């Protein structure tokens, strides 16, 4: 017969005492290898990515939100540049030069990271690099999810601001071919079978829906392999700005040329579909807009999270000797914050 252990509920004083004991033990660890400039590039990148994202989770709420808005605007700016550069290569009366379109997309889209690096901004997918540490109890889920939520909300609103102004500029009214290319390339094509069914005005079948969700999810996993590696790769440059930009640009080139699903960048397509449904309210346009949010954005968000968890775990195992020290150091910081949080809560109750 299995005997279940009774869960012991500790008082705040007991928790603080246990935390202080654990902190004393963790303080005995030698953390000097984490501060050496002589470690290999890949180790250096892993160490500093861990620290930068950990610190980034604690930025002020408004700063998190505004970083997301800025990145959203840069995404819109770059995607319009991609559309402008590639739409003339695609059309019923032209040869479909898919390889050229992909190369141009990769080259132009990579510039978004230059805008973010020099002008500011942040992606929720970069925060996801840190998600596996939540399971090691070195951070509160509430802190992590709050930071991700603020940045993601900013990303969505930033892209909305850009697309609304772009729509009001009349650029699409004066170029129907460009408008159709954006509708197809950034909207319908990313919905796979569901997009084709809506365009043909067919009823959606369960098989088409599950295939689309599966394609988007798997593609999003691959996407965040690259996004997380872009962040880490740039830190591996050990402060060399040119090398960092090359690493960022190179990895994002692979992401863009592969056409992988990104829960932030895909909002450009979502907002363009929503605005089209508003400006030209037909059943087909309305269906394409809501289907994109449900069958692309949501699976992409989940896939990006899983992708970050997988690649983060692999990189953690590869850098195990440093990862162990980083987790211990982060745990020590977390316990100190927990003690402060409990003591502040007690003071508020007394008042």
Short mmCIF file of C-alpha atoms in Angstrom, two decimals:
data_model
loop_
_atom_site.label_atom_id
_atom_site.label_comp_id
_atom_site.label_asym_id
_atom_site.label_seq_id
_atom_site.Cartn_x
_atom_site.Cartn_y
_atom_site.Cartn_z
CA UNK A 1 0.00 0.00 0.00
CA UNK A 2 1.38 3.39 -1.01
CA UNK A 3 1.72 5.92 1.80
CA UNK A 4 1.52 9.52 0.76
CA UNK A 5 3.70 12.02 2.58
CA UNK A 6 1.70 14.70 4.29
CA UNK A 7 2.58 18.11 2.97
CA UNK A 8 4.02 20.30 5.71
CA UNK A 9 2.94 23.94 5.70
CA UNK A 10 5.70 26.11 7.04
CA UNK A 11 5.18 29.43 8.75
CA UNK A 12 6.78 32.55 7.27
CA UNK A 13 9.43 32.48 10.00
CA UNK A 14 10.30 28.86 9.18
CA UNK A 15 10.51 29.66 5.48
CA UNK A 16 12.84 32.59 6.12
CA UNK A 17 15.04 30.44 8.36
CA UNK A 18 15.25 27.68 5.70
CA UNK A 19 16.01 30.21 2.98
CA UNK A 20 18.80 31.78 5.04
CA UNK A 21 20.38 28.38 5.64
CA UNK A 22 20.28 27.59 1.93
CA UNK A 23 21.78 30.99 1.10
CA UNK A 24 24.68 30.33 3.48
CA UNK A 25 25.33 27.02 1.70
CA UNK A 26 25.16 28.62 -1.76
CA UNK A 27 27.53 31.41 -0.68
CA UNK A 28 30.25 28.81 -0.16
CA UNK A 29 30.27 27.96 -3.88
CA UNK A 30 33.07 29.37 -6.03
CA UNK A 31 31.40 31.46 -8.76
CA UNK A 32 34.62 32.94 -10.17
CA UNK A 33 34.50 30.86 -13.41
CA UNK A 34 31.37 32.80 -14.38
CA UNK A 35 33.31 36.07 -14.36
CA UNK A 36 36.31 34.98 -16.40
CA UNK A 37 36.98 36.50 -19.83
CA UNK A 38 39.06 33.48 -20.81
CA UNK A 39 36.19 31.01 -21.26
CA UNK A 40 35.33 29.76 -24.75
CA UNK A 41 33.04 31.89 -26.89
CA UNK A 42 30.07 29.53 -26.59
CA UNK A 43 30.42 29.37 -22.78
CA UNK A 44 30.69 33.15 -22.56
CA UNK A 45 27.58 33.60 -24.67
CA UNK A 46 25.59 31.18 -22.54
CA UNK A 47 26.66 32.79 -19.27
CA UNK A 48 25.84 36.33 -20.34
CA UNK A 49 22.56 35.47 -22.05
CA UNK A 50 21.43 33.84 -18.81
CA UNK A 51 22.28 36.96 -16.83
CA UNK A 52 20.93 39.50 -19.32
CA UNK A 53 17.52 37.81 -19.57
CA UNK A 54 17.35 37.25 -15.80
CA UNK A 55 17.97 40.96 -15.21
CA UNK A 56 15.61 41.86 -18.07
CA UNK A 57 12.69 40.16 -16.33
CA UNK A 58 13.00 42.72 -13.53
CA UNK A 59 12.83 45.86 -15.65
CA UNK A 60 10.09 48.37 -14.82
CA UNK A 61 6.67 47.49 -16.23
CA UNK A 62 6.55 50.53 -18.51
CA UNK A 63 10.03 49.81 -19.86
CA UNK A 64 9.03 46.22 -20.67
CA UNK A 65 5.88 47.41 -22.42
CA UNK A 66 7.61 50.16 -24.40
CA UNK A 67 10.40 47.78 -25.46
CA UNK A 68 7.69 45.55 -26.90
CA UNK A 69 6.01 48.44 -28.74
CA UNK A 70 9.30 49.56 -30.30
CA UNK A 71 10.11 46.04 -31.50
CA UNK A 72 6.59 45.76 -32.94
CA UNK A 73 7.05 48.95 -34.93
CA UNK A 74 10.41 47.74 -36.26
CA UNK A 75 8.78 44.44 -37.30
CA UNK A 76 6.11 46.30 -39.27
CA UNK A 77 8.70 48.55 -40.90
CA UNK A 78 10.85 45.63 -42.00
CA UNK A 79 7.94 43.47 -43.23
CA UNK A 80 6.70 46.31 -45.43
CA UNK A 81 10.22 46.57 -46.85
CA UNK A 82 10.17 42.81 -47.51
CA UNK A 83 6.78 43.06 -49.23
CA UNK A 84 7.89 46.02 -51.36
CA UNK A 85 11.05 44.21 -52.45
CA UNK A 86 9.43 40.88 -53.31
CA UNK A 87 5.88 41.42 -54.57
CA UNK A 88 6.89 42.00 -58.20
CA UNK A 89 8.44 38.52 -58.37
CA UNK A 90 5.12 36.83 -57.57
CA UNK A 91 1.93 36.90 -59.59
CA UNK A 92 -0.31 35.02 -61.98
CA UNK A 93 1.39 36.59 -65.00
CA UNK A 94 4.95 36.25 -63.71
CA UNK A 95 7.29 33.41 -62.91
CA UNK A 96 7.23 32.59 -59.20
CA UNK A 97 10.85 33.07 -58.20
CA UNK A 98 10.50 31.49 -54.78
CA UNK A 99 14.20 31.14 -54.04
CA UNK A 100 14.89 34.78 -54.84
CA UNK A 101 11.94 35.88 -52.74
CA UNK A 102 13.23 33.84 -49.79
CA UNK A 103 16.77 35.20 -50.09
CA UNK A 104 15.55 38.80 -50.27
CA UNK A 105 13.25 38.17 -47.31
CA UNK A 106 16.14 36.79 -45.26
CA UNK A 107 18.48 39.63 -46.14
CA UNK A 108 15.95 42.38 -45.40
CA UNK A 109 14.32 40.83 -42.35
CA UNK A 110 17.67 40.37 -40.63
CA UNK A 111 17.93 44.16 -40.38
CA UNK A 112 15.21 44.21 -37.71
CA UNK A 113 17.74 43.08 -35.14
CA UNK A 114 19.98 46.02 -36.03
CA UNK A 115 17.09 48.39 -35.31
CA UNK A 116 16.42 46.71 -31.98
CA UNK A 117 20.09 46.64 -30.98
CA UNK A 118 20.76 50.31 -31.74
CA UNK A 119 17.33 51.87 -31.13
CA UNK A 120 15.89 49.58 -28.46
CA UNK A 121 13.13 47.00 -28.28
CA UNK A 122 12.39 43.49 -27.09
CA UNK A 123 10.70 40.27 -28.22
CA UNK A 124 8.74 37.95 -25.97
CA UNK A 125 10.45 35.06 -27.76
CA UNK A 126 13.83 36.19 -26.42
CA UNK A 127 12.48 36.06 -22.85
CA UNK A 128 11.39 32.48 -23.53
CA UNK A 129 15.06 31.41 -23.60
CA UNK A 130 14.88 31.55 -19.82
CA UNK A 131 11.72 29.45 -19.41
CA UNK A 132 13.42 26.18 -18.40
CA UNK A 133 14.85 27.82 -15.27
CA UNK A 134 11.31 28.20 -13.95
CA UNK A 135 11.22 24.43 -13.48
CA UNK A 136 14.43 24.62 -11.43
CA UNK A 137 12.85 27.05 -8.94
CA UNK A 138 15.29 29.88 -9.55
CA UNK A 139 12.55 32.33 -10.46
CA UNK A 140 8.88 32.94 -9.70
CA UNK A 141 6.51 32.06 -12.52
CA UNK A 142 4.61 35.25 -11.77
CA UNK A 143 7.68 37.40 -12.53
CA UNK A 144 8.45 35.49 -15.72
CA UNK A 145 4.88 35.49 -17.06
CA UNK A 146 4.35 39.14 -16.16
CA UNK A 147 7.47 40.20 -18.06
CA UNK A 148 6.50 38.04 -21.06
CA UNK A 149 2.95 39.38 -21.00
CA UNK A 150 4.03 43.02 -20.91
CA UNK A 151 6.53 42.62 -23.75
CA UNK A 152 4.10 40.59 -25.88
CA UNK A 153 1.30 43.09 -25.36
CA UNK A 154 3.73 45.80 -26.46
CA UNK A 155 4.74 43.76 -29.52
CA UNK A 156 1.10 43.36 -30.59
CA UNK A 157 0.23 47.02 -30.06
CA UNK A 158 3.42 48.22 -31.77
CA UNK A 159 2.61 46.23 -34.90
CA UNK A 160 -1.00 47.45 -34.75
CA UNK A 161 0.13 51.08 -34.61
CA UNK A 162 2.40 50.62 -37.61
CA UNK A 163 -0.10 48.68 -39.75
CA UNK A 164 -2.91 51.15 -39.04
CA UNK A 165 -0.78 54.11 -40.11
CA UNK A 166 0.49 52.16 -43.13
CA UNK A 167 -3.10 51.36 -44.15
CA UNK A 168 -4.11 55.01 -43.74
CA UNK A 169 -1.17 56.09 -45.94
CA UNK A 170 -3.00 54.63 -48.94
CA UNK A 171 0.00 52.60 -50.08
CA UNK A 172 -2.14 49.49 -50.65
CA UNK A 173 -4.86 51.42 -52.48
CA UNK A 174 -2.35 52.58 -55.07
CA UNK A 175 -0.80 49.14 -55.53
CA UNK A 176 -3.35 46.29 -55.65
CA UNK A 177 -0.56 43.82 -56.50
CA UNK A 178 1.28 44.74 -53.28
CA UNK A 179 -1.92 44.43 -51.26
CA UNK A 180 -2.64 40.98 -52.70
CA UNK A 181 0.94 39.84 -52.08
CA UNK A 182 0.73 40.86 -48.40
CA UNK A 183 -2.65 39.13 -48.11
CA UNK A 184 -1.28 35.91 -49.62
CA UNK A 185 2.30 35.78 -48.31
CA UNK A 186 1.78 37.05 -44.75
CA UNK A 187 -1.76 35.80 -44.27
CA UNK A 188 -3.24 32.95 -46.31
CA UNK A 189 0.05 31.10 -46.88
CA UNK A 190 0.71 30.92 -43.12
CA UNK A 191 -2.65 29.21 -42.63
CA UNK A 192 -1.76 26.29 -44.91
CA UNK A 193 -4.82 24.04 -45.50
CA UNK A 194 -7.17 26.29 -43.53
CA UNK A 195 -6.19 29.30 -45.66
CA UNK A 196 -6.79 27.40 -48.88
CA UNK A 197 -10.16 26.16 -47.65
CA UNK A 198 -11.31 29.67 -46.67
CA UNK A 199 -10.16 31.10 -50.02
CA UNK A 200 -12.11 28.36 -51.85
CA UNK A 201 -15.12 29.10 -49.57
CA UNK A 202 -15.18 25.48 -48.42
CA UNK A 203 -16.30 24.36 -44.98
CA UNK A 204 -13.38 23.76 -42.62
CA UNK A 205 -12.69 20.09 -41.93
CA UNK A 206 -11.18 18.73 -38.72
CA UNK A 207 -8.29 17.21 -40.67
CA UNK A 208 -7.40 20.54 -42.26
CA UNK A 209 -7.53 22.30 -38.90
CA UNK A 210 -5.32 19.78 -37.12
CA UNK A 211 -2.82 19.72 -39.99
CA UNK A 212 -2.57 23.51 -39.96
CA UNK A 213 -2.12 23.65 -36.18
CA UNK A 214 0.53 20.91 -36.40
CA UNK A 215 2.43 22.65 -39.20
CA UNK A 216 2.39 26.01 -37.38
CA UNK A 217 3.39 24.48 -34.04
CA UNK A 218 6.33 22.49 -35.46
CA UNK A 219 7.51 25.46 -37.51
CA UNK A 220 7.30 27.68 -34.40
CA UNK A 221 9.46 25.22 -32.46
CA UNK A 222 12.15 25.52 -35.13
CA UNK A 223 11.70 29.28 -35.16
CA UNK A 224 12.58 29.68 -31.50
CA UNK A 225 15.56 27.37 -31.85
CA UNK A 226 16.99 30.13 -34.02
CA UNK A 227 15.68 33.16 -32.11
CA UNK A 228 17.17 31.89 -28.85
CA UNK A 229 20.45 31.03 -30.57
CA UNK A 230 20.58 34.50 -32.13
CA UNK A 231 20.44 36.06 -28.67
CA UNK A 232 23.07 33.71 -27.29
CA UNK A 233 25.25 33.95 -30.37
CA UNK A 234 25.44 37.74 -30.13
CA UNK A 235 26.62 37.52 -26.51
CA UNK A 236 29.35 35.06 -27.54
CA UNK A 237 31.11 37.88 -29.36
CA UNK A 238 32.57 39.08 -26.01
CA UNK A 239 31.70 42.71 -26.59
CA UNK A 240 32.75 42.92 -30.25
CA UNK A 241 29.85 44.88 -31.77
CA UNK A 242 30.56 43.91 -35.37
CA UNK A 243 30.81 40.21 -34.53
CA UNK A 244 27.60 40.42 -32.46
CA UNK A 245 25.71 42.00 -35.36
CA UNK A 246 26.99 39.34 -37.75
CA UNK A 247 25.81 36.58 -35.44
CA UNK A 248 22.41 38.22 -35.00
CA UNK A 249 22.01 38.86 -38.72
CA UNK A 250 23.18 35.39 -39.77
CA UNK A 251 20.85 33.46 -37.50
CA UNK A 252 17.86 35.69 -38.32
CA UNK A 253 18.63 35.19 -42.00
CA UNK A 254 18.18 31.44 -41.47
CA UNK A 255 14.91 32.09 -39.61
CA UNK A 256 13.47 34.36 -42.31
CA UNK A 257 14.60 32.28 -45.28
CA UNK A 258 13.03 29.20 -43.68
CA UNK A 259 9.70 31.00 -43.24
CA UNK A 260 9.30 29.69 -39.69
CA UNK A 261 6.36 30.80 -37.55
CA UNK A 262 7.03 33.57 -35.03
CA UNK A 263 4.28 34.57 -32.58
CA UNK A 264 5.35 38.24 -32.76
CA UNK A 265 6.21 38.71 -36.45
CA UNK A 266 3.02 36.87 -37.48
CA UNK A 267 0.96 39.64 -35.93
CA UNK A 268 1.88 41.74 -38.96
CA UNK A 269 -0.13 39.31 -41.09
CA UNK A 270 -2.89 39.15 -38.47
CA UNK A 271 -3.35 42.92 -38.32
CA UNK A 272 -3.24 43.28 -42.10
CA UNK A 273 -5.99 40.64 -42.39
CA UNK A 274 -8.04 42.32 -39.64
CA UNK A 275 -7.72 45.73 -41.30
CA UNK A 276 -8.68 44.23 -44.67
CA UNK A 277 -11.77 42.68 -43.10
CA UNK A 278 -12.68 46.11 -41.68
CA UNK A 279 -12.07 48.04 -44.91
CA UNK A 280 -13.69 45.37 -47.12
CA UNK A 281 -16.16 43.50 -44.87
CA UNK A 282 -16.78 40.21 -46.62
CA UNK A 283 -17.30 36.81 -45.03
CA UNK A 284 -14.09 35.47 -46.58
CA UNK A 285 -11.95 38.30 -45.22
CA UNK A 286 -13.53 38.06 -41.78
CA UNK A 287 -12.99 34.28 -41.69
CA UNK A 288 -9.36 34.65 -42.77
CA UNK A 289 -8.74 37.20 -39.98
CA UNK A 290 -10.19 35.25 -37.05
CA UNK A 291 -8.80 31.94 -38.34
CA UNK A 292 -5.30 33.46 -38.46
CA UNK A 293 -5.43 34.45 -34.79
CA UNK A 294 -6.86 31.08 -33.69
CA UNK A 295 -4.98 28.66 -35.95
CA UNK A 296 -1.69 30.52 -36.38
CA UNK A 297 -0.95 32.96 -33.55
CA UNK A 298 -1.94 30.67 -30.66
CA UNK A 299 -0.13 27.52 -31.94
CA UNK A 300 2.88 29.69 -32.83
CA UNK A 301 3.02 31.09 -29.29
CA UNK A 302 2.94 27.58 -27.80
CA UNK A 303 5.47 26.29 -30.34
CA UNK A 304 7.86 29.15 -29.66
CA UNK A 305 7.66 28.39 -25.92
CA UNK A 306 8.38 24.69 -26.47
CA UNK A 307 11.18 25.49 -28.92
CA UNK A 308 12.88 27.72 -26.34
CA UNK A 309 12.48 25.00 -23.71
CA UNK A 310 14.07 22.37 -25.94
CA UNK A 311 17.02 24.40 -27.21
CA UNK A 312 17.56 25.95 -23.76
CA UNK A 313 17.76 22.47 -22.25
CA UNK A 314 20.24 21.30 -24.90
CA UNK A 315 22.43 24.37 -24.44
CA UNK A 316 22.24 24.00 -20.67
CA UNK A 317 23.48 20.41 -20.90
CA UNK A 318 26.24 21.44 -23.30
CA UNK A 319 27.37 24.17 -20.88
CA UNK A 320 26.59 22.07 -17.80
CA UNK A 321 29.53 23.14 -15.62
CA UNK A 322 28.58 26.81 -16.05
CA UNK A 323 24.84 26.16 -16.03
CA UNK A 324 25.07 24.56 -12.59
CA UNK A 325 26.85 27.63 -11.21
CA UNK A 326 24.40 30.01 -12.91
CA UNK A 327 21.41 28.17 -11.47
CA UNK A 328 22.96 28.21 -7.98
CA UNK A 329 23.76 31.91 -8.25
CA UNK A 330 20.26 32.68 -9.53
CA UNK A 331 18.73 30.53 -6.77
CA UNK A 332 20.64 32.53 -4.15
CA UNK A 333 19.33 35.78 -5.61
CA UNK A 334 15.80 34.36 -5.75
CA UNK A 335 15.90 33.29 -2.08
CA UNK A 336 17.08 36.74 -0.99
CA UNK A 337 14.17 38.28 -2.89
CA UNK A 338 11.75 35.78 -1.32
CA UNK A 339 12.92 36.73 2.17
CA UNK A 340 12.43 40.40 1.34
CA UNK A 341 8.98 39.70 -0.13
CA UNK A 342 7.83 37.78 2.96
CA UNK A 343 9.14 40.45 5.32
CA UNK A 344 7.43 43.21 3.33
CA UNK A 345 4.18 41.26 3.39
CA UNK A 346 4.42 40.90 7.17
CA UNK A 347 5.05 44.63 7.56
CA UNK A 348 1.97 45.47 5.48
CA UNK A 349 -0.19 43.16 7.60
CA UNK A 350 1.02 44.86 10.79
CA UNK A 351 0.08 48.25 9.39
#
